[in-house]
Amino acid sequence: MKTLVFACLLSLLTGSLQAQTFITRNGYAGFFSKTPLEDIKAENRQLYAVIDATKKNLAFTCLVKGFLFPKQLMQEHFNENYIESDKFPKATFVGNYTGDVNAANAGKYPVQIKGQLTLHGVTQTIDVPGTIEVRDNKLIGASEFKLTPGDFNIKIPALVSEKIAKQIDVRVLVECNPK
Amino acid sequence: MKKKSVFFSGMVLLVAIIAATAFYMYQKPRTSLADVKADYSVSAKDLYAAFQQDEKKASQQFVEKVVEVTGTVDNVQVSDSTISVLLVGDEMGGVNCSVRKNQDGAETTPAKGATVKVKGRCVGFLMDVNIVDAVIEK
C-alpha cells in the first residue's frame, strides 16, 4: 500500500516536472509608430509561442500577413513595399531568458530576453527586458522594446520618411498554457 | 479668355476630385469580409491537409483568398478584441481563425465540439492554417 502511494506521488511529481512547457497559438504582437503626421498601428493575434520554463528557452513565430492595420491601404503597402511578405512570410524569434521564474509560485518576475529575431529575411540579435507572470497555472510573458526598420533591411522611401518613426515600438504579450 | 478660364476651372475641379479620391482611398478602413463572397469553400480537415502535404502549392492557391471553412471547434479563446476559434485538422494542428468581435460585442462564441462555418482571409501556415478577419456564419 505504501509503495502504491509512493508510486502515485512520484508519477504526480514527475508529471508536474514534465509540464514545464507552456504554449499558445494566440499570442499578441503589435507595433506602433508615432509621428506628428501619422500614427501607425498593426496587430497580430496569431503569435505562436513556446516557453520552456526548465531550460528557460523561448520561441515565437508568426505570419507577417497576420499583422492587421486599421487602414486597408497601409496594410497593403506594408506587405508589398516594406516587409515583402510574399518573399518573407514568417517572422521568428528564438532565444532564452535570464531571471528566476518559478512556475510553481504565482507572481510576476522580471526577465531579460536575448535571442535571434528574424524579420524580412534578416536575423539580428536582440536583448530586451520583459516580465514573466505565473498565474492560474499559466505563464504570461510580456515585453516592450524598439526596433529600427533599417536593421532589418527595410527601406523607407524618402517621400514617407516623415510619416514613419525612426524607431518602431513593439509590444508582445503571450498567455501560455501548459502543454 | 473665356475658354482659358473654363479650362482652368476644369483643371481645378479635376485636381480636387483626384485629391479627394486619394484621401478617401488612403483613409479607407480595412474591409470587413461579412459581405464578401468566398473564393473557396472547404472543410477544415481538407484545408489543413492541403497545407500539410504541400505548403507552397496550397499557399499559392489559398493565401490572400477569402475562404469559407467548415469544421469542428477544438478550442476557443476570447480576448478584448478577438475570438480565436481553432478548428480540428488532425492531432497536430488545425485551422486557427481570428474572429473580429462586433462593435457591439454581440458576436456569439461557439462552443467546443460544435460544427461551425467560418469565413475569413487565409494568411498562411505555421502549426495551423491561419485565418484572419473571420466572421462566423450561421
mmCIF file of C-alpha atoms in Angstrom:
data_model
loop_
_atom_site.group_PDB
_atom_site.id
_atom_site.type_symbol
_atom_site.label_atom_id
_atom_site.label_comp_id
_atom_site.label_asym_id
_atom_site.label_seq_id
_atom_site.Cartn_x
_atom_site.Cartn_y
_atom_site.Cartn_z
ATOM 1 C CA MET A 1 0.000 0.000 0.000
ATOM 2 C CA LYS A 2 2.788 2.342 0.966
ATOM 3 C CA THR A 3 4.647 1.653 -2.268
ATOM 4 C CA LEU A 4 1.476 2.297 -4.232
ATOM 5 C CA VAL A 5 1.018 5.702 -2.594
ATOM 6 C CA PHE A 6 4.656 6.443 -3.209
ATOM 7 C CA ALA A 7 4.357 5.410 -6.850
ATOM 8 C CA CYS A 8 1.304 7.652 -7.261
ATOM 9 C CA LEU A 9 3.107 10.576 -5.663
ATOM 10 C CA LEU A 10 6.153 10.017 -7.829
ATOM 11 C CA SER A 11 4.127 9.918 -11.018
ATOM 12 C CA LEU A 12 2.323 13.098 -9.956
ATOM 13 C CA LEU A 13 5.614 14.790 -9.234
ATOM 14 C CA THR A 14 7.318 13.769 -12.473
ATOM 15 C CA GLY A 15 4.124 14.650 -14.266
ATOM 16 C CA SER A 16 4.292 18.177 -12.941
ATOM 17 C CA LEU A 17 8.003 18.352 -13.720
ATOM 18 C CA GLN A 18 7.346 17.471 -17.327
ATOM 19 C CA ALA A 19 4.622 20.065 -17.608
ATOM 20 C CA GLN A 20 7.163 22.872 -17.799
ATOM 21 C CA THR A 21 6.495 23.677 -21.398
ATOM 22 C CA PHE A 22 3.913 26.360 -22.000
ATOM 23 C CA ILE A 23 2.412 27.189 -25.345
ATOM 24 C CA THR A 24 -0.065 29.462 -27.059
ATOM 25 C CA ARG A 25 -1.352 29.828 -30.599
ATOM 26 C CA ASN A 26 -2.979 33.168 -29.968
ATOM 27 C CA GLY A 27 -0.328 35.426 -28.567
ATOM 28 C CA TYR A 28 -0.228 39.106 -29.367
ATOM 29 C CA ALA A 29 2.406 41.102 -31.202
ATOM 30 C CA GLY A 30 1.825 44.720 -32.115
ATOM 31 C CA PHE A 31 3.885 47.571 -33.414
ATOM 32 C CA PHE A 32 3.369 51.278 -33.241
ATOM 33 C CA SER A 33 4.877 54.260 -34.946
ATOM 34 C CA LYS A 34 4.016 57.738 -33.801
ATOM 35 C CA THR A 35 4.950 60.880 -35.706
ATOM 36 C CA PRO A 36 3.243 64.279 -35.850
ATOM 37 C CA LEU A 37 1.963 63.377 -39.332
ATOM 38 C CA GLU A 38 0.675 59.867 -38.824
ATOM 39 C CA ASP A 39 0.018 57.234 -36.173
ATOM 40 C CA ILE A 40 0.538 53.713 -37.399
ATOM 41 C CA LYS A 41 -0.608 50.615 -35.580
ATOM 42 C CA ALA A 42 -0.615 46.960 -36.568
ATOM 43 C CA GLU A 43 -1.587 43.975 -34.500
ATOM 44 C CA ASN A 44 -1.152 40.249 -34.873
ATOM 45 C CA ARG A 45 -3.224 37.953 -32.679
ATOM 46 C CA GLN A 46 -1.841 34.691 -34.009
ATOM 47 C CA LEU A 47 1.581 34.710 -32.436
ATOM 48 C CA TYR A 48 2.704 31.158 -31.692
ATOM 49 C CA ALA A 49 4.848 30.949 -28.592
ATOM 50 C CA VAL A 50 6.573 28.196 -26.636
ATOM 51 C CA ILE A 51 8.218 28.813 -23.278
ATOM 52 C CA ASP A 52 10.266 26.076 -21.662
ATOM 53 C CA ALA A 53 10.441 27.073 -18.003
ATOM 54 C CA THR A 54 13.028 24.395 -17.173
ATOM 55 C CA LYS A 55 15.558 25.292 -19.843
ATOM 56 C CA LYS A 56 14.480 28.955 -19.932
ATOM 57 C CA ASN A 57 14.146 28.792 -23.691
ATOM 58 C CA LEU A 58 11.506 30.540 -25.688
ATOM 59 C CA ALA A 59 10.451 30.599 -29.301
ATOM 60 C CA PHE A 60 7.958 32.761 -31.149
ATOM 61 C CA THR A 61 6.711 32.715 -34.681
ATOM 62 C CA CYS A 62 4.000 34.458 -36.640
ATOM 63 C CA LEU A 63 2.884 35.128 -40.169
ATOM 64 C CA VAL A 64 3.692 38.638 -41.320
ATOM 65 C CA LYS A 65 0.415 38.778 -43.226
ATOM 66 C CA GLY A 66 -1.340 38.338 -39.898
ATOM 67 C CA PHE A 67 -0.437 41.909 -38.914
ATOM 68 C CA LEU A 68 -3.655 43.853 -39.329
ATOM 69 C CA PHE A 69 -3.813 47.619 -39.814
ATOM 70 C CA PRO A 70 -6.865 49.804 -39.321
ATOM 71 C CA LYS A 71 -6.278 51.225 -42.806
ATOM 72 C CA GLN A 72 -6.525 48.854 -45.758
ATOM 73 C CA LEU A 73 -4.056 50.675 -47.976
ATOM 74 C CA MET A 74 -1.462 50.905 -45.249
ATOM 75 C CA GLN A 75 -1.660 47.152 -44.760
ATOM 76 C CA GLU A 76 -1.130 46.602 -48.486
ATOM 77 C CA HIS A 77 1.858 48.944 -48.592
ATOM 78 C CA PHE A 78 3.362 47.279 -45.541
ATOM 79 C CA ASN A 79 3.093 43.837 -47.127
ATOM 80 C CA GLU A 80 4.099 44.755 -50.648
ATOM 81 C CA ASN A 81 6.659 47.539 -50.294
ATOM 82 C CA TYR A 82 8.235 47.305 -46.868
ATOM 83 C CA ILE A 83 8.156 43.834 -45.365
ATOM 84 C CA GLU A 84 7.705 41.942 -48.678
ATOM 85 C CA SER A 85 5.576 39.258 -47.058
ATOM 86 C CA ASP A 86 5.296 37.135 -50.209
ATOM 87 C CA LYS A 87 9.071 36.670 -50.147
ATOM 88 C CA PHE A 88 9.449 36.565 -46.357
ATOM 89 C CA PRO A 89 6.164 35.242 -44.961
ATOM 90 C CA LYS A 90 7.311 34.459 -41.415
ATOM 91 C CA ALA A 91 8.830 36.317 -38.503
ATOM 92 C CA THR A 92 10.539 34.255 -35.824
ATOM 93 C CA PHE A 93 12.347 34.704 -32.550
ATOM 94 C CA VAL A 94 14.377 32.031 -30.797
ATOM 95 C CA GLY A 95 16.170 32.740 -27.572
ATOM 96 C CA ASN A 96 16.321 32.370 -23.850
ATOM 97 C CA TYR A 97 15.733 34.396 -20.731
ATOM 98 C CA THR A 98 17.555 35.058 -17.522
ATOM 99 C CA GLY A 99 15.773 35.649 -14.245
ATOM 100 C CA ASP A 100 14.367 33.388 -11.584
ATOM 101 C CA VAL A 101 10.934 32.356 -12.725
ATOM 102 C CA ASN A 102 9.360 29.741 -10.515
ATOM 103 C CA ALA A 103 6.489 28.206 -12.452
ATOM 104 C CA ALA A 104 5.128 26.738 -9.214
ATOM 105 C CA ASN A 105 4.891 30.108 -7.455
ATOM 106 C CA ALA A 106 2.436 32.753 -8.565
ATOM 107 C CA GLY A 107 3.994 36.149 -9.166
ATOM 108 C CA LYS A 108 5.467 38.480 -11.724
ATOM 109 C CA TYR A 109 9.145 38.036 -12.418
ATOM 110 C CA PRO A 110 11.372 40.463 -14.319
ATOM 111 C CA VAL A 111 13.448 38.794 -17.027
ATOM 112 C CA GLN A 112 15.984 39.713 -19.675
ATOM 113 C CA ILE A 113 15.336 38.086 -23.029
ATOM 114 C CA LYS A 114 18.085 37.532 -25.543
ATOM 115 C CA GLY A 115 17.964 35.790 -28.885
ATOM 116 C CA GLN A 116 17.757 35.888 -32.640
ATOM 117 C CA LEU A 117 14.948 37.763 -34.329
ATOM 118 C CA THR A 118 14.391 37.024 -37.997
ATOM 119 C CA LEU A 119 12.335 39.503 -39.965
ATOM 120 C CA HIS A 120 12.340 40.367 -43.661
ATOM 121 C CA GLY A 121 14.961 37.637 -44.174
ATOM 122 C CA VAL A 122 17.428 39.359 -41.827
ATOM 123 C CA THR A 123 18.484 37.884 -38.482
ATOM 124 C CA GLN A 124 19.545 40.192 -35.668
ATOM 125 C CA THR A 125 20.364 39.557 -32.037
ATOM 126 C CA ILE A 126 18.076 41.403 -29.678
ATOM 127 C CA ASP A 127 18.427 41.745 -25.936
ATOM 128 C CA VAL A 128 15.318 43.184 -24.307
ATOM 129 C CA PRO A 129 13.684 43.391 -20.878
ATOM 130 C CA GLY A 130 10.381 41.742 -20.144
ATOM 131 C CA THR A 131 8.296 40.058 -17.496
ATOM 132 C CA ILE A 132 7.002 36.563 -16.985
ATOM 133 C CA GLU A 133 3.991 36.226 -14.749
ATOM 134 C CA VAL A 134 2.897 32.960 -13.216
ATOM 135 C CA ARG A 135 -0.857 32.965 -12.691
ATOM 136 C CA ASP A 136 -3.551 30.259 -12.687
ATOM 137 C CA ASN A 137 -1.059 27.640 -13.919
ATOM 138 C CA LYS A 138 -0.227 29.858 -16.897
ATOM 139 C CA LEU A 139 2.893 31.710 -17.936
ATOM 140 C CA ILE A 140 2.182 35.203 -19.168
ATOM 141 C CA GLY A 141 5.128 36.732 -20.964
ATOM 142 C CA ALA A 142 5.277 40.417 -21.845
ATOM 143 C CA SER A 143 7.873 42.654 -23.401
ATOM 144 C CA GLU A 144 8.109 46.097 -24.949
ATOM 145 C CA PHE A 145 11.063 47.198 -27.000
ATOM 146 C CA LYS A 146 12.095 49.220 -30.016
ATOM 147 C CA LEU A 147 13.231 48.098 -33.444
ATOM 148 C CA THR A 148 14.854 50.089 -36.223
ATOM 149 C CA PRO A 149 13.497 49.144 -39.684
ATOM 150 C CA GLY A 150 16.913 49.747 -41.265
ATOM 151 C CA ASP A 151 18.458 46.988 -39.135
ATOM 152 C CA PHE A 152 16.264 44.518 -40.982
ATOM 153 C CA ASN A 153 16.987 45.978 -44.380
ATOM 154 C CA ILE A 154 13.523 47.527 -44.537
ATOM 155 C CA LYS A 155 13.796 50.615 -46.704
ATOM 156 C CA ILE A 156 11.522 53.574 -46.074
ATOM 157 C CA PRO A 157 11.235 55.846 -49.127
ATOM 158 C CA ALA A 158 12.203 59.492 -48.508
ATOM 159 C CA LEU A 159 8.698 60.555 -49.529
ATOM 160 C CA VAL A 160 7.086 58.925 -46.496
ATOM 161 C CA SER A 161 10.010 59.043 -44.076
ATOM 162 C CA GLU A 162 8.350 61.866 -42.149
ATOM 163 C CA LYS A 163 5.326 59.660 -41.535
ATOM 164 C CA ILE A 164 7.173 56.667 -40.142
ATOM 165 C CA ALA A 165 9.083 56.789 -36.867
ATOM 166 C CA LYS A 166 12.796 56.055 -36.966
ATOM 167 C CA GLN A 167 12.244 53.515 -34.225
ATOM 168 C CA ILE A 168 9.163 51.350 -34.036
ATOM 169 C CA ASP A 169 7.656 50.386 -30.682
ATOM 170 C CA VAL A 170 6.956 46.687 -30.422
ATOM 171 C CA ARG A 171 4.724 45.031 -27.857
ATOM 172 C CA VAL A 172 4.490 41.311 -27.243
ATOM 173 C CA LEU A 173 2.075 39.565 -24.904
ATOM 174 C CA VAL A 174 1.699 35.807 -24.691
ATOM 175 C CA GLU A 175 -0.566 33.872 -22.367
ATOM 176 C CA CYS A 176 0.801 30.334 -22.450
ATOM 177 C CA ASN A 177 -0.914 27.250 -21.118
ATOM 178 C CA PRO A 178 0.868 24.069 -20.046
ATOM 179 C CA LYS A 179 1.410 21.747 -22.949
ATOM 180 C CA MET B 1 -10.171 84.421 -72.481
ATOM 181 C CA LYS B 2 -13.381 82.628 -71.590
ATOM 182 C CA LYS B 3 -12.019 79.381 -72.978
ATOM 183 C CA LYS B 4 -8.970 79.705 -70.776
ATOM 184 C CA SER B 5 -10.954 80.185 -67.568
ATOM 185 C CA VAL B 6 -13.205 77.204 -68.363
ATOM 186 C CA PHE B 7 -10.095 75.127 -68.894
ATOM 187 C CA PHE B 8 -8.594 76.428 -65.679
ATOM 188 C CA SER B 9 -11.637 75.717 -63.525
ATOM 189 C CA GLY B 10 -11.890 72.283 -65.129
ATOM 190 C CA MET B 11 -8.331 71.577 -64.082
ATOM 191 C CA VAL B 12 -9.000 72.760 -60.539
ATOM 192 C CA LEU B 13 -12.057 70.526 -60.345
ATOM 193 C CA LEU B 14 -10.107 67.547 -61.679
ATOM 194 C CA VAL B 15 -7.288 68.020 -59.197
ATOM 195 C CA ALA B 16 -9.832 68.371 -56.374
ATOM 196 C CA ILE B 17 -11.531 65.120 -57.407
ATOM 197 C CA ILE B 18 -8.220 63.269 -57.607
ATOM 198 C CA ALA B 19 -7.138 64.627 -54.227
ATOM 199 C CA ALA B 20 -10.468 63.696 -52.639
ATOM 200 C CA THR B 21 -10.341 60.183 -54.108
ATOM 201 C CA ALA B 22 -6.754 59.704 -52.945
ATOM 202 C CA PHE B 23 -7.665 60.905 -49.476
ATOM 203 C CA TYR B 24 -10.688 58.613 -49.379
ATOM 204 C CA MET B 25 -8.636 55.632 -50.565
ATOM 205 C CA TYR B 26 -5.947 56.419 -48.031
ATOM 206 C CA GLN B 27 -8.355 56.657 -45.121
ATOM 207 C CA LYS B 28 -10.406 53.642 -46.130
ATOM 208 C CA PRO B 29 -10.632 51.187 -43.242
ATOM 209 C CA ARG B 30 -9.706 47.567 -43.640
ATOM 210 C CA THR B 31 -12.638 45.891 -45.320
ATOM 211 C CA SER B 32 -14.936 43.615 -43.428
ATOM 212 C CA LEU B 33 -15.478 40.270 -45.099
ATOM 213 C CA ALA B 34 -19.091 39.941 -43.970
ATOM 214 C CA ASP B 35 -20.462 40.803 -47.411
ATOM 215 C CA VAL B 36 -17.617 39.383 -49.476
ATOM 216 C CA LYS B 37 -18.236 36.191 -51.394
ATOM 217 C CA ALA B 38 -15.798 33.396 -50.523
ATOM 218 C CA ASP B 39 -13.311 32.262 -53.181
ATOM 219 C CA TYR B 40 -13.235 28.738 -51.763
ATOM 220 C CA SER B 41 -15.439 26.651 -49.537
ATOM 221 C CA VAL B 42 -13.618 23.788 -47.814
ATOM 222 C CA SER B 43 -13.653 21.644 -44.705
ATOM 223 C CA ALA B 44 -11.072 22.450 -42.020
ATOM 224 C CA LYS B 45 -9.588 18.975 -42.396
ATOM 225 C CA ASP B 46 -9.130 19.324 -46.155
ATOM 226 C CA LEU B 47 -7.651 22.807 -45.866
ATOM 227 C CA TYR B 48 -5.221 21.668 -43.190
ATOM 228 C CA ALA B 49 -4.273 18.580 -45.203
ATOM 229 C CA ALA B 50 -3.639 20.695 -48.314
ATOM 230 C CA PHE B 51 -1.100 22.841 -46.436
ATOM 231 C CA GLN B 52 0.372 19.863 -44.612
ATOM 232 C CA GLN B 53 1.041 17.999 -47.856
ATOM 233 C CA ASP B 54 2.350 20.858 -49.975
ATOM 234 C CA GLU B 55 2.622 24.213 -48.263
ATOM 235 C CA LYS B 56 3.932 26.025 -51.323
ATOM 236 C CA LYS B 57 1.164 24.837 -53.592
ATOM 237 C CA ALA B 58 -1.546 25.424 -51.001
ATOM 238 C CA SER B 59 -0.169 28.910 -50.305
ATOM 239 C CA GLN B 60 -0.426 29.807 -53.967
ATOM 240 C CA GLN B 61 -3.997 28.631 -54.005
ATOM 241 C CA PHE B 62 -5.323 29.943 -50.697
ATOM 242 C CA VAL B 63 -3.200 32.762 -49.285
ATOM 243 C CA GLU B 64 -4.838 36.193 -49.600
ATOM 244 C CA LYS B 65 -8.054 34.472 -50.619
ATOM 245 C CA VAL B 66 -11.340 34.531 -48.774
ATOM 246 C CA VAL B 67 -12.139 31.017 -47.641
ATOM 247 C CA GLU B 68 -15.207 29.548 -46.041
ATOM 248 C CA VAL B 69 -14.142 26.794 -43.659
ATOM 249 C CA THR B 70 -16.424 24.250 -42.034
ATOM 250 C CA GLY B 71 -15.129 22.309 -39.088
ATOM 251 C CA THR B 72 -15.418 21.129 -35.518
ATOM 252 C CA VAL B 73 -14.435 23.589 -32.805
ATOM 253 C CA ASP B 74 -11.365 22.301 -30.952
ATOM 254 C CA ASN B 75 -10.748 25.326 -28.752
ATOM 255 C CA VAL B 76 -11.983 28.872 -28.224
ATOM 256 C CA GLN B 77 -10.070 31.744 -26.669
ATOM 257 C CA VAL B 78 -11.568 35.160 -26.126
ATOM 258 C CA SER B 79 -9.563 38.370 -25.812
ATOM 259 C CA ASP B 80 -10.629 42.018 -25.717
ATOM 260 C CA SER B 81 -10.975 42.376 -29.487
ATOM 261 C CA THR B 82 -10.790 38.879 -30.889
ATOM 262 C CA ILE B 83 -12.352 35.448 -30.584
ATOM 263 C CA SER B 84 -9.832 32.794 -31.565
ATOM 264 C CA VAL B 85 -11.534 29.687 -32.875
ATOM 265 C CA LEU B 86 -9.430 26.631 -33.571
ATOM 266 C CA LEU B 87 -10.983 24.107 -35.918
ATOM 267 C CA VAL B 88 -9.862 20.482 -35.898
ATOM 268 C CA GLY B 89 -7.396 19.492 -38.641
ATOM 269 C CA ASP B 90 -5.569 16.476 -37.282
ATOM 270 C CA GLU B 91 -3.903 15.707 -33.951
ATOM 271 C CA MET B 92 -1.041 18.124 -34.712
ATOM 272 C CA GLY B 93 -2.848 21.217 -35.834
ATOM 273 C CA GLY B 94 -5.909 22.721 -37.402
ATOM 274 C CA VAL B 95 -7.314 25.956 -38.716
ATOM 275 C CA ASN B 96 -6.820 28.939 -36.410
ATOM 276 C CA CYS B 97 -9.465 31.582 -37.093
ATOM 277 C CA SER B 98 -9.225 35.087 -35.660
ATOM 278 C CA VAL B 99 -12.780 36.344 -35.457
ATOM 279 C CA ARG B 100 -13.195 40.087 -35.126
ATOM 280 C CA LYS B 101 -15.608 40.975 -32.370
ATOM 281 C CA ASN B 102 -18.573 43.082 -33.436
ATOM 282 C CA GLN B 103 -18.636 46.735 -32.466
ATOM 283 C CA ASP B 104 -21.410 45.950 -30.002
ATOM 284 C CA GLY B 105 -19.564 42.845 -28.840
ATOM 285 C CA ALA B 106 -22.522 40.683 -29.733
ATOM 286 C CA GLU B 107 -20.535 38.105 -31.666
ATOM 287 C CA THR B 108 -21.524 34.687 -30.402
ATOM 288 C CA THR B 109 -18.779 32.480 -29.039
ATOM 289 C CA PRO B 110 -19.071 28.965 -30.437
ATOM 290 C CA ALA B 111 -18.998 26.004 -28.080
ATOM 291 C CA LYS B 112 -16.240 23.441 -28.085
ATOM 292 C CA GLY B 113 -17.225 20.441 -30.175
ATOM 293 C CA ALA B 114 -19.781 22.376 -32.222
ATOM 294 C CA THR B 115 -19.659 22.417 -36.009
ATOM 295 C CA VAL B 116 -19.271 25.912 -37.394
ATOM 296 C CA LYS B 117 -18.756 27.658 -40.696
ATOM 297 C CA VAL B 118 -16.210 30.465 -40.604
ATOM 298 C CA LYS B 119 -15.354 32.861 -43.413
ATOM 299 C CA GLY B 120 -12.091 34.745 -43.440
ATOM 300 C CA ARG B 121 -8.891 35.640 -45.227
ATOM 301 C CA CYS B 122 -6.188 32.995 -45.307
ATOM 302 C CA VAL B 123 -2.730 34.329 -44.400
ATOM 303 C CA GLY B 124 -0.702 31.128 -44.473
ATOM 304 C CA PHE B 125 0.528 28.168 -42.479
ATOM 305 C CA LEU B 126 2.538 27.771 -39.299
ATOM 306 C CA MET B 127 1.432 24.978 -36.996
ATOM 307 C CA ASP B 128 -2.090 25.601 -38.227
ATOM 308 C CA VAL B 129 -3.616 27.282 -41.212
ATOM 309 C CA ASN B 130 -4.169 30.889 -40.145
ATOM 310 C CA ILE B 131 -7.349 32.792 -40.991
ATOM 311 C CA VAL B 132 -7.868 36.453 -40.091
ATOM 312 C CA ASP B 133 -10.742 38.955 -40.239
ATOM 313 C CA ALA B 134 -13.028 35.998 -39.811
ATOM 314 C CA VAL B 135 -16.773 36.047 -39.354
ATOM 315 C CA ILE B 136 -18.831 33.161 -38.060
ATOM 316 C CA GLU B 137 -21.580 32.325 -40.499
ATOM 317 C CA LYS B 138 -24.889 30.983 -39.383
#
